Amino acid sequence: RTLAVFDVDGTLLVTQGREIIVDSNGMRAAVHPLMEPVATPVTSSLMYTSDYTHAGEEDQTEDTFQLIMNACIIEPIAEKCRTFAEHEDCDVAIISARGHNPDWLARQLEMKLGLKRPLAAENVKCVYSDAFEQQFKAAKAEGEDGTSDRKALALKQLIESCQPSVIHFFDDVASNLDGACAFVASAHPEMTLHTHLVPYELSEAACAAAGVDICDLLHFQCRDEEEPNELVKSLVSLPEAKRRLSAWEMRSKERAAGRPLPP
């Protein structure tokens, strides 16, 4: 039996949602899921609070800003999900760094992706939901507290319930795939695990196909601030951020003429 596991943000979908972080000096920055790994050299040394109002990640049973329904679909990976879902000998699962109610997220993804078979709610793991947090706290070892640790526990649960012999794991963050590899190698060496790192370029292509300016999603500046603060400046100066946001600078005059910044 096959288990096909998919992340959501940056793997199946690109949404407009972003986490707003506020540092100890009161400076704010907006961090899109695609930019979280990019921002780590700065954010890892910060003391900050997070506001998920514009991210949708903390809504348990709703999506106030319709972020999932309005998301850009990463079609090459979504098509793999649809294909796996059509096979009776395959269980499709979701492991996402979100805080949604799993049953609600399953129904949303079925509609958004056009899946022909329903997603089983028990196969949807939202690793920052209240219920999963309790499971993680009870099971985690000392030093385990990251998203990759949570996703490894979610994979453990899925293996126990689905009993696969082959696993395909799709994610856009290498450390999450590394965590899955480490767990399977130690706990289930008899299983075959295929990891699939989803490249950032597929997110770019998904936004381009939908007519969405990806720079408007990824830039760290908050929409209601006219000039970038020092925190934003430090984030946009990171090498990978500069590469991904290079088109932003080329369009500065257009933006100065009234084009709004991202939410």
PDB file of C-alpha atoms in Angstrom:
ATOM      1  CA  ARG A   1       0.000   0.000   0.000  1.00  0.00           C
ATOM      2  CA  THR A   2       1.170   3.544  -0.776  1.00  0.00           C
ATOM      3  CA  LEU A   3       0.980   6.620   1.458  1.00  0.00           C
ATOM      4  CA  ALA A   4       1.271   9.971  -0.352  1.00  0.00           C
ATOM      5  CA  VAL A   5       1.911  12.885   2.009  1.00  0.00           C
ATOM      6  CA  PHE A   6       1.609  16.530   0.968  1.00  0.00           C
ATOM      7  CA  ASP A   7       2.450  19.790   2.693  1.00  0.00           C
ATOM      8  CA  VAL A   8       0.122  22.723   1.844  1.00  0.00           C
ATOM      9  CA  ASP A   9       1.924  26.097   1.709  1.00  0.00           C
ATOM     10  CA  GLY A  10       4.569  26.186  -0.997  1.00  0.00           C
ATOM     11  CA  THR A  11       3.770  22.601  -2.005  1.00  0.00           C
ATOM     12  CA  LEU A  12       0.133  22.492  -3.129  1.00  0.00           C
ATOM     13  CA  LEU A  13      -0.856  26.150  -2.802  1.00  0.00           C
ATOM     14  CA  VAL A  14       0.519  29.686  -2.581  1.00  0.00           C
ATOM     15  CA  THR A  15      -1.788  31.834  -0.456  1.00  0.00           C
ATOM     16  CA  GLN A  16      -1.722  35.546   0.304  1.00  0.00           C
ATOM     17  CA  GLY A  17      -1.532  34.937   4.049  1.00  0.00           C
ATOM     18  CA  ARG A  18       1.437  36.200   6.055  1.00  0.00           C
ATOM     19  CA  GLU A  19       2.491  36.161   9.696  1.00  0.00           C
ATOM     20  CA  ILE A  20       3.094  39.614  11.184  1.00  0.00           C
ATOM     21  CA  ILE A  21       6.037  39.594  13.572  1.00  0.00           C
ATOM     22  CA  VAL A  22       6.758  42.399  16.053  1.00  0.00           C
ATOM     23  CA  ASP A  23      10.212  42.666  17.572  1.00  0.00           C
ATOM     24  CA  SER A  24      11.153  44.009  21.005  1.00  0.00           C
ATOM     25  CA  ASN A  25      11.476  47.532  19.562  1.00  0.00           C
ATOM     26  CA  GLY A  26       7.946  47.457  18.156  1.00  0.00           C
ATOM     27  CA  MET A  27       9.098  47.131  14.547  1.00  0.00           C
ATOM     28  CA  ARG A  28       6.903  44.938  12.373  1.00  0.00           C
ATOM     29  CA  ALA A  29       7.525  42.685   9.390  1.00  0.00           C
ATOM     30  CA  ALA A  30       5.231  40.444   7.378  1.00  0.00           C
ATOM     31  CA  VAL A  31       6.569  36.931   6.770  1.00  0.00           C
ATOM     32  CA  HIS A  32       5.039  34.769   4.044  1.00  0.00           C
ATOM     33  CA  PRO A  33       5.349  30.963   4.468  1.00  0.00           C
ATOM     34  CA  LEU A  34       7.655  30.873   1.447  1.00  0.00           C
ATOM     35  CA  MET A  35       9.960  33.370   3.164  1.00  0.00           C
ATOM     36  CA  GLU A  36      10.137  31.776   6.616  1.00  0.00           C
ATOM     37  CA  PRO A  37      13.259  29.701   5.809  1.00  0.00           C
ATOM     38  CA  VAL A  38      14.788  32.714   4.034  1.00  0.00           C
ATOM     39  CA  ALA A  39      14.210  34.935   7.073  1.00  0.00           C
ATOM     40  CA  THR A  40      15.711  32.513   9.601  1.00  0.00           C
ATOM     41  CA  PRO A  41      19.182  34.174   9.788  1.00  0.00           C
ATOM     42  CA  VAL A  42      17.424  37.268  11.178  1.00  0.00           C
ATOM     43  CA  THR A  43      14.403  35.853  13.001  1.00  0.00           C
ATOM     44  CA  SER A  44      16.337  33.116  14.819  1.00  0.00           C
ATOM     45  CA  SER A  45      18.115  35.759  16.919  1.00  0.00           C
ATOM     46  CA  LEU A  46      15.041  37.936  17.525  1.00  0.00           C
ATOM     47  CA  MET A  47      12.689  38.159  20.466  1.00  0.00           C
ATOM     48  CA  TYR A  48       9.329  38.712  18.782  1.00  0.00           C
ATOM     49  CA  THR A  49       5.612  38.111  19.003  1.00  0.00           C
ATOM     50  CA  SER A  50       3.446  36.817  16.155  1.00  0.00           C
ATOM     51  CA  ASP A  51       0.053  37.899  14.837  1.00  0.00           C
ATOM     52  CA  TYR A  52      -1.654  35.393  12.520  1.00  0.00           C
ATOM     53  CA  THR A  53      -4.702  37.537  11.728  1.00  0.00           C
ATOM     54  CA  HIS A  54      -3.628  37.836   8.076  1.00  0.00           C
ATOM     55  CA  ALA A  55      -2.309  34.290   7.800  1.00  0.00           C
ATOM     56  CA  GLY A  56      -5.378  32.142   8.399  1.00  0.00           C
ATOM     57  CA  GLU A  57      -3.175  29.614  10.162  1.00  0.00           C
ATOM     58  CA  GLU A  58      -4.768  30.042  13.560  1.00  0.00           C
ATOM     59  CA  ASP A  59      -8.421  29.901  12.451  1.00  0.00           C
ATOM     60  CA  GLN A  60      -9.737  26.569  13.617  1.00  0.00           C
ATOM     61  CA  THR A  61     -12.817  26.230  11.397  1.00  0.00           C
ATOM     62  CA  GLU A  62     -12.837  29.187   9.052  1.00  0.00           C
ATOM     63  CA  ASP A  63     -10.775  31.233   6.644  1.00  0.00           C
ATOM     64  CA  THR A  64     -11.763  34.856   7.197  1.00  0.00           C
ATOM     65  CA  PHE A  65      -9.886  36.145   4.156  1.00  0.00           C
ATOM     66  CA  GLN A  66     -10.680  33.137   1.903  1.00  0.00           C
ATOM     67  CA  LEU A  67      -6.957  32.495   1.640  1.00  0.00           C
ATOM     68  CA  ILE A  68      -7.288  28.864   0.593  1.00  0.00           C
ATOM     69  CA  MET A  69     -10.057  29.392  -1.925  1.00  0.00           C
ATOM     70  CA  ASN A  70      -8.180  32.347  -3.458  1.00  0.00           C
ATOM     71  CA  ALA A  71      -4.768  30.652  -3.414  1.00  0.00           C
ATOM     72  CA  CYS A  72      -2.681  29.933  -6.496  1.00  0.00           C
ATOM     73  CA  ILE A  73      -2.518  26.197  -7.180  1.00  0.00           C
ATOM     74  CA  ILE A  74       0.909  24.655  -7.763  1.00  0.00           C
ATOM     75  CA  GLU A  75      -0.432  22.489 -10.563  1.00  0.00           C
ATOM     76  CA  PRO A  76       2.409  19.968 -11.055  1.00  0.00           C
ATOM     77  CA  ILE A  77       2.157  18.893  -7.399  1.00  0.00           C
ATOM     78  CA  ALA A  78      -1.634  19.231  -7.225  1.00  0.00           C
ATOM     79  CA  GLU A  79      -1.908  16.906 -10.214  1.00  0.00           C
ATOM     80  CA  LYS A  80       0.229  14.318  -8.426  1.00  0.00           C
ATOM     81  CA  CYS A  81      -2.120  14.610  -5.460  1.00  0.00           C
ATOM     82  CA  ARG A  82      -5.161  14.077  -7.710  1.00  0.00           C
ATOM     83  CA  THR A  83      -3.527  11.071  -9.359  1.00  0.00           C
ATOM     84  CA  PHE A  84      -2.633   9.419  -6.059  1.00  0.00           C
ATOM     85  CA  ALA A  85      -6.166  10.086  -4.792  1.00  0.00           C
ATOM     86  CA  GLU A  86      -7.663   8.121  -7.692  1.00  0.00           C
ATOM     87  CA  HIS A  87      -5.940   4.887  -6.685  1.00  0.00           C
ATOM     88  CA  GLU A  88      -7.774   2.625  -4.246  1.00  0.00           C
ATOM     89  CA  ASP A  89      -4.487   1.227  -2.913  1.00  0.00           C
ATOM     90  CA  CYS A  90      -3.199   4.685  -1.948  1.00  0.00           C
ATOM     91  CA  ASP A  91      -3.900   6.862   1.077  1.00  0.00           C
ATOM     92  CA  VAL A  92      -3.472  10.603   0.512  1.00  0.00           C
ATOM     93  CA  ALA A  93      -2.505  12.585   3.586  1.00  0.00           C
ATOM     94  CA  ILE A  94      -1.801  16.211   4.469  1.00  0.00           C
ATOM     95  CA  ILE A  95       0.826  17.314   6.978  1.00  0.00           C
ATOM     96  CA  SER A  96       0.679  21.083   7.331  1.00  0.00           C
ATOM     97  CA  ALA A  97       2.115  23.691   9.704  1.00  0.00           C
ATOM     98  CA  ARG A  98      -1.365  25.081  10.209  1.00  0.00           C
ATOM     99  CA  GLY A  99      -3.766  25.246  13.135  1.00  0.00           C
ATOM    100  CA  HIS A 100      -7.000  24.392  11.352  1.00  0.00           C
ATOM    101  CA  ASN A 101      -9.567  21.801  12.282  1.00  0.00           C
ATOM    102  CA  PRO A 102      -8.487  18.768  10.168  1.00  0.00           C
ATOM    103  CA  ASP A 103     -11.996  17.937   8.941  1.00  0.00           C
ATOM    104  CA  TRP A 104     -12.549  21.534   7.808  1.00  0.00           C
ATOM    105  CA  LEU A 105      -9.195  21.688   6.020  1.00  0.00           C
ATOM    106  CA  ALA A 106      -9.884  18.348   4.309  1.00  0.00           C
ATOM    107  CA  ARG A 107     -13.139  19.669   2.833  1.00  0.00           C
ATOM    108  CA  GLN A 108     -11.487  22.933   1.748  1.00  0.00           C
ATOM    109  CA  LEU A 109      -8.666  21.133  -0.060  1.00  0.00           C
ATOM    110  CA  GLU A 110     -11.059  18.702  -1.729  1.00  0.00           C
ATOM    111  CA  MET A 111     -12.932  21.641  -3.246  1.00  0.00           C
ATOM    112  CA  LYS A 112      -9.877  23.726  -4.084  1.00  0.00           C
ATOM    113  CA  LEU A 113      -7.915  20.907  -5.724  1.00  0.00           C
ATOM    114  CA  GLY A 114     -10.883  19.130  -7.294  1.00  0.00           C
ATOM    115  CA  LEU A 115     -10.129  15.763  -5.698  1.00  0.00           C
ATOM    116  CA  LYS A 116     -12.373  12.944  -6.907  1.00  0.00           C
ATOM    117  CA  ARG A 117     -12.119  11.016  -3.652  1.00  0.00           C
ATOM    118  CA  PRO A 118     -12.652  12.617  -0.241  1.00  0.00           C
ATOM    119  CA  LEU A 119      -9.700  13.265   2.025  1.00  0.00           C
ATOM    120  CA  ALA A 120     -10.039  11.330   5.265  1.00  0.00           C
ATOM    121  CA  ALA A 121      -9.979  13.808   8.130  1.00  0.00           C
ATOM    122  CA  GLU A 122      -7.840  11.419  10.187  1.00  0.00           C
ATOM    123  CA  ASN A 123      -5.198  11.670   7.443  1.00  0.00           C
ATOM    124  CA  VAL A 124      -5.018  15.465   7.711  1.00  0.00           C
ATOM    125  CA  LYS A 125      -2.453  16.505  10.293  1.00  0.00           C
ATOM    126  CA  CYS A 126      -2.417  20.193  11.257  1.00  0.00           C
ATOM    127  CA  VAL A 127       0.685  20.181  13.420  1.00  0.00           C
ATOM    128  CA  TYR A 128       0.000  23.496  15.163  1.00  0.00           C
ATOM    129  CA  SER A 129      -3.633  22.778  16.005  1.00  0.00           C
ATOM    130  CA  ASP A 130      -4.530  22.596  19.693  1.00  0.00           C
ATOM    131  CA  ALA A 131      -5.237  18.866  19.526  1.00  0.00           C
ATOM    132  CA  PHE A 132      -1.950  18.020  17.826  1.00  0.00           C
ATOM    133  CA  GLU A 133       0.008  20.271  20.187  1.00  0.00           C
ATOM    134  CA  GLN A 134      -1.218  18.155  23.100  1.00  0.00           C
ATOM    135  CA  GLN A 135      -0.147  14.961  21.333  1.00  0.00           C
ATOM    136  CA  PHE A 136       3.241  16.461  20.518  1.00  0.00           C
ATOM    137  CA  LYS A 137       3.901  17.608  24.070  1.00  0.00           C
ATOM    138  CA  ALA A 138       3.149  14.104  25.336  1.00  0.00           C
ATOM    139  CA  ALA A 139       5.387  12.391  22.776  1.00  0.00           C
ATOM    140  CA  LYS A 140       8.317  14.731  22.150  1.00  0.00           C
ATOM    141  CA  ALA A 141      11.841  14.111  23.353  1.00  0.00           C
ATOM    142  CA  GLU A 142      14.036  16.787  24.919  1.00  0.00           C
ATOM    143  CA  GLY A 143      15.183  19.320  22.331  1.00  0.00           C
ATOM    144  CA  GLU A 144      12.372  18.545  19.904  1.00  0.00           C
ATOM    145  CA  ASP A 145      10.218  21.608  19.292  1.00  0.00           C
ATOM    146  CA  GLY A 146      10.372  22.537  15.613  1.00  0.00           C
ATOM    147  CA  THR A 147       8.036  22.068  12.678  1.00  0.00           C
ATOM    148  CA  SER A 148      10.123  19.184  11.335  1.00  0.00           C
ATOM    149  CA  ASP A 149       9.780  17.402  14.704  1.00  0.00           C
ATOM    150  CA  ARG A 150       6.014  17.842  14.618  1.00  0.00           C
ATOM    151  CA  LYS A 151       5.814  16.607  11.034  1.00  0.00           C
ATOM    152  CA  ALA A 152       7.863  13.523  11.943  1.00  0.00           C
ATOM    153  CA  LEU A 153       5.339  12.689  14.677  1.00  0.00           C
ATOM    154  CA  ALA A 154       2.485  13.223  12.216  1.00  0.00           C
ATOM    155  CA  LEU A 155       4.179  10.820   9.793  1.00  0.00           C
ATOM    156  CA  LYS A 156       4.551   8.274  12.597  1.00  0.00           C
ATOM    157  CA  GLN A 157       0.816   8.463  13.255  1.00  0.00           C
ATOM    158  CA  LEU A 158      -0.005   8.066   9.568  1.00  0.00           C
ATOM    159  CA  ILE A 159       2.249   5.032   9.220  1.00  0.00           C
ATOM    160  CA  GLU A 160       0.580   3.400  12.210  1.00  0.00           C
ATOM    161  CA  SER A 161      -2.912   3.972  10.813  1.00  0.00           C
ATOM    162  CA  CYS A 162      -2.306   3.387   7.087  1.00  0.00           C
ATOM    163  CA  GLN A 163       0.337   0.628   7.260  1.00  0.00           C
ATOM    164  CA  PRO A 164       2.046   1.515   3.945  1.00  0.00           C
ATOM    165  CA  SER A 165       4.975  -0.239   2.339  1.00  0.00           C
ATOM    166  CA  VAL A 166       5.836   2.780   0.168  1.00  0.00           C
ATOM    167  CA  ILE A 167       5.705   6.456   1.166  1.00  0.00           C
ATOM    168  CA  HIS A 168       5.921   9.572  -1.009  1.00  0.00           C
ATOM    169  CA  PHE A 169       6.487  12.799   0.936  1.00  0.00           C
ATOM    170  CA  PHE A 170       6.170  16.208  -0.786  1.00  0.00           C
ATOM    171  CA  ASP A 171       7.350  19.372   0.997  1.00  0.00           C
ATOM    172  CA  ASP A 172       9.075  22.628   0.068  1.00  0.00           C
ATOM    173  CA  VAL A 173      11.285  22.713   3.181  1.00  0.00           C
ATOM    174  CA  ALA A 174      14.303  20.403   3.158  1.00  0.00           C
ATOM    175  CA  SER A 175      14.480  20.067   6.957  1.00  0.00           C
ATOM    176  CA  ASN A 176      10.957  18.620   7.029  1.00  0.00           C
ATOM    177  CA  LEU A 177      11.981  15.962   4.516  1.00  0.00           C
ATOM    178  CA  ASP A 178      15.190  15.300   6.458  1.00  0.00           C
ATOM    179  CA  GLY A 179      13.123  14.722   9.600  1.00  0.00           C
ATOM    180  CA  ALA A 180      10.912  12.254   7.747  1.00  0.00           C
ATOM    181  CA  CYS A 181      13.964  10.408   6.410  1.00  0.00           C
ATOM    182  CA  ALA A 182      15.526  10.161   9.860  1.00  0.00           C
ATOM    183  CA  PHE A 183      12.329   8.817  11.414  1.00  0.00           C
ATOM    184  CA  VAL A 184      11.648   6.205   8.726  1.00  0.00           C
ATOM    185  CA  ALA A 185      15.273   5.062   8.657  1.00  0.00           C
ATOM    186  CA  SER A 186      15.297   4.450  12.411  1.00  0.00           C
ATOM    187  CA  ALA A 187      11.739   3.234  13.033  1.00  0.00           C
ATOM    188  CA  HIS A 188      10.724   1.614   9.729  1.00  0.00           C
ATOM    189  CA  PRO A 189      13.780   0.599   7.714  1.00  0.00           C
ATOM    190  CA  GLU A 190      11.652  -1.956   5.882  1.00  0.00           C
ATOM    191  CA  MET A 191       9.625   0.818   4.229  1.00  0.00           C
ATOM    192  CA  THR A 192      10.543   2.659   1.044  1.00  0.00           C
ATOM    193  CA  LEU A 193      10.443   6.437   1.423  1.00  0.00           C
ATOM    194  CA  HIS A 194      10.582   8.765  -1.587  1.00  0.00           C
ATOM    195  CA  THR A 195      11.044  12.424  -0.633  1.00  0.00           C
ATOM    196  CA  HIS A 196      10.160  15.170  -3.099  1.00  0.00           C
ATOM    197  CA  LEU A 197      11.525  18.664  -2.460  1.00  0.00           C
ATOM    198  CA  VAL A 198       9.192  21.134  -4.152  1.00  0.00           C
ATOM    199  CA  PRO A 199      11.295  23.950  -5.635  1.00  0.00           C
ATOM    200  CA  TYR A 200      10.456  27.605  -5.051  1.00  0.00           C
ATOM    201  CA  GLU A 201      10.291  28.104  -8.819  1.00  0.00           C
ATOM    202  CA  LEU A 202       7.020  26.132  -8.920  1.00  0.00           C
ATOM    203  CA  SER A 203       5.466  28.713  -6.605  1.00  0.00           C
ATOM    204  CA  GLU A 204       6.701  31.464  -8.900  1.00  0.00           C
ATOM    205  CA  ALA A 205       5.153  29.681 -11.876  1.00  0.00           C
ATOM    206  CA  ALA A 206       1.843  29.158 -10.044  1.00  0.00           C
ATOM    207  CA  CYS A 207       1.584  32.866  -9.240  1.00  0.00           C
ATOM    208  CA  ALA A 208       2.528  33.864 -12.792  1.00  0.00           C
ATOM    209  CA  ALA A 209      -0.112  31.533 -14.234  1.00  0.00           C
ATOM    210  CA  ALA A 210      -2.747  33.101 -11.980  1.00  0.00           C
ATOM    211  CA  GLY A 211      -1.654  36.658 -12.799  1.00  0.00           C
ATOM    212  CA  VAL A 212      -0.440  37.251  -9.233  1.00  0.00           C
ATOM    213  CA  ASP A 213       2.686  39.316  -8.544  1.00  0.00           C
ATOM    214  CA  ILE A 214       4.678  37.070  -6.208  1.00  0.00           C
ATOM    215  CA  CYS A 215       6.725  40.036  -4.945  1.00  0.00           C
ATOM    216  CA  ASP A 216       3.521  41.521  -3.574  1.00  0.00           C
ATOM    217  CA  LEU A 217       3.089  38.357  -1.518  1.00  0.00           C
ATOM    218  CA  LEU A 218       6.667  37.908  -0.365  1.00  0.00           C
ATOM    219  CA  HIS A 219       7.889  41.401   0.540  1.00  0.00           C
ATOM    220  CA  PHE A 220       8.421  41.873   4.272  1.00  0.00           C
ATOM    221  CA  GLN A 221       6.958  45.374   4.519  1.00  0.00           C
ATOM    222  CA  CYS A 222       3.486  45.798   6.013  1.00  0.00           C
ATOM    223  CA  ARG A 223       0.906  47.475   3.797  1.00  0.00           C
ATOM    224  CA  ASP A 224       0.130  50.263   6.260  1.00  0.00           C
ATOM    225  CA  GLU A 225       3.747  51.429   6.597  1.00  0.00           C
ATOM    226  CA  GLU A 226       4.994  53.852   3.956  1.00  0.00           C
ATOM    227  CA  GLU A 227       8.716  53.246   4.470  1.00  0.00           C
ATOM    228  CA  PRO A 228      10.553  50.047   5.409  1.00  0.00           C
ATOM    229  CA  ASN A 229      11.704  49.965   9.025  1.00  0.00           C
ATOM    230  CA  GLU A 230      15.072  48.607  10.184  1.00  0.00           C
ATOM    231  CA  LEU A 231      13.697  45.094  10.704  1.00  0.00           C
ATOM    232  CA  VAL A 232      12.317  44.995   7.166  1.00  0.00           C
ATOM    233  CA  LYS A 233      15.594  46.376   5.800  1.00  0.00           C
ATOM    234  CA  SER A 234      17.569  43.626   7.535  1.00  0.00           C
ATOM    235  CA  LEU A 235      15.254  40.967   6.099  1.00  0.00           C
ATOM    236  CA  VAL A 236      15.245  42.227   2.519  1.00  0.00           C
ATOM    237  CA  SER A 237      19.044  42.489   2.577  1.00  0.00           C
ATOM    238  CA  LEU A 238      19.420  38.719   3.031  1.00  0.00           C
ATOM    239  CA  PRO A 239      20.910  37.203  -0.163  1.00  0.00           C
ATOM    240  CA  GLU A 240      18.013  34.881  -1.016  1.00  0.00           C
ATOM    241  CA  ALA A 241      15.466  37.590  -0.169  1.00  0.00           C
ATOM    242  CA  LYS A 242      17.268  40.001  -2.503  1.00  0.00           C
ATOM    243  CA  ARG A 243      17.139  37.391  -5.275  1.00  0.00           C
ATOM    244  CA  ARG A 244      13.440  36.656  -4.843  1.00  0.00           C
ATOM    245  CA  LEU A 245      12.499  40.316  -4.483  1.00  0.00           C
ATOM    246  CA  SER A 246      14.710  41.739  -7.217  1.00  0.00           C
ATOM    247  CA  ALA A 247      11.700  42.622  -9.359  1.00  0.00           C
ATOM    248  CA  TRP A 248      10.303  44.695  -6.473  1.00  0.00           C
ATOM    249  CA  GLU A 249      13.056  47.269  -6.800  1.00  0.00           C
ATOM    250  CA  MET A 250      12.588  47.494 -10.557  1.00  0.00           C
ATOM    251  CA  ARG A 251       8.935  48.421 -10.017  1.00  0.00           C
ATOM    252  CA  SER A 252       9.526  50.979  -7.263  1.00  0.00           C
ATOM    253  CA  LYS A 253       8.287  53.918  -9.344  1.00  0.00           C
ATOM    254  CA  GLU A 254       5.061  52.129 -10.182  1.00  0.00           C
ATOM    255  CA  ARG A 255       4.553  51.322  -6.509  1.00  0.00           C
ATOM    256  CA  ALA A 256       5.280  54.888  -5.484  1.00  0.00           C
ATOM    257  CA  ALA A 257       2.479  55.986  -7.799  1.00  0.00           C
ATOM    258  CA  GLY A 258      -0.057  54.273  -5.558  1.00  0.00           C
ATOM    259  CA  ARG A 259       0.270  50.537  -5.954  1.00  0.00           C
ATOM    260  CA  PRO A 260      -0.541  49.022  -2.544  1.00  0.00           C
ATOM    261  CA  LEU A 261       1.883  46.956  -0.517  1.00  0.00           C
ATOM    262  CA  PRO A 262       0.907  43.424   0.518  1.00  0.00           C
ATOM    263  CA  PRO A 263      -1.434  42.814   3.457  1.00  0.00           C
TER     264      PRO A 263
END
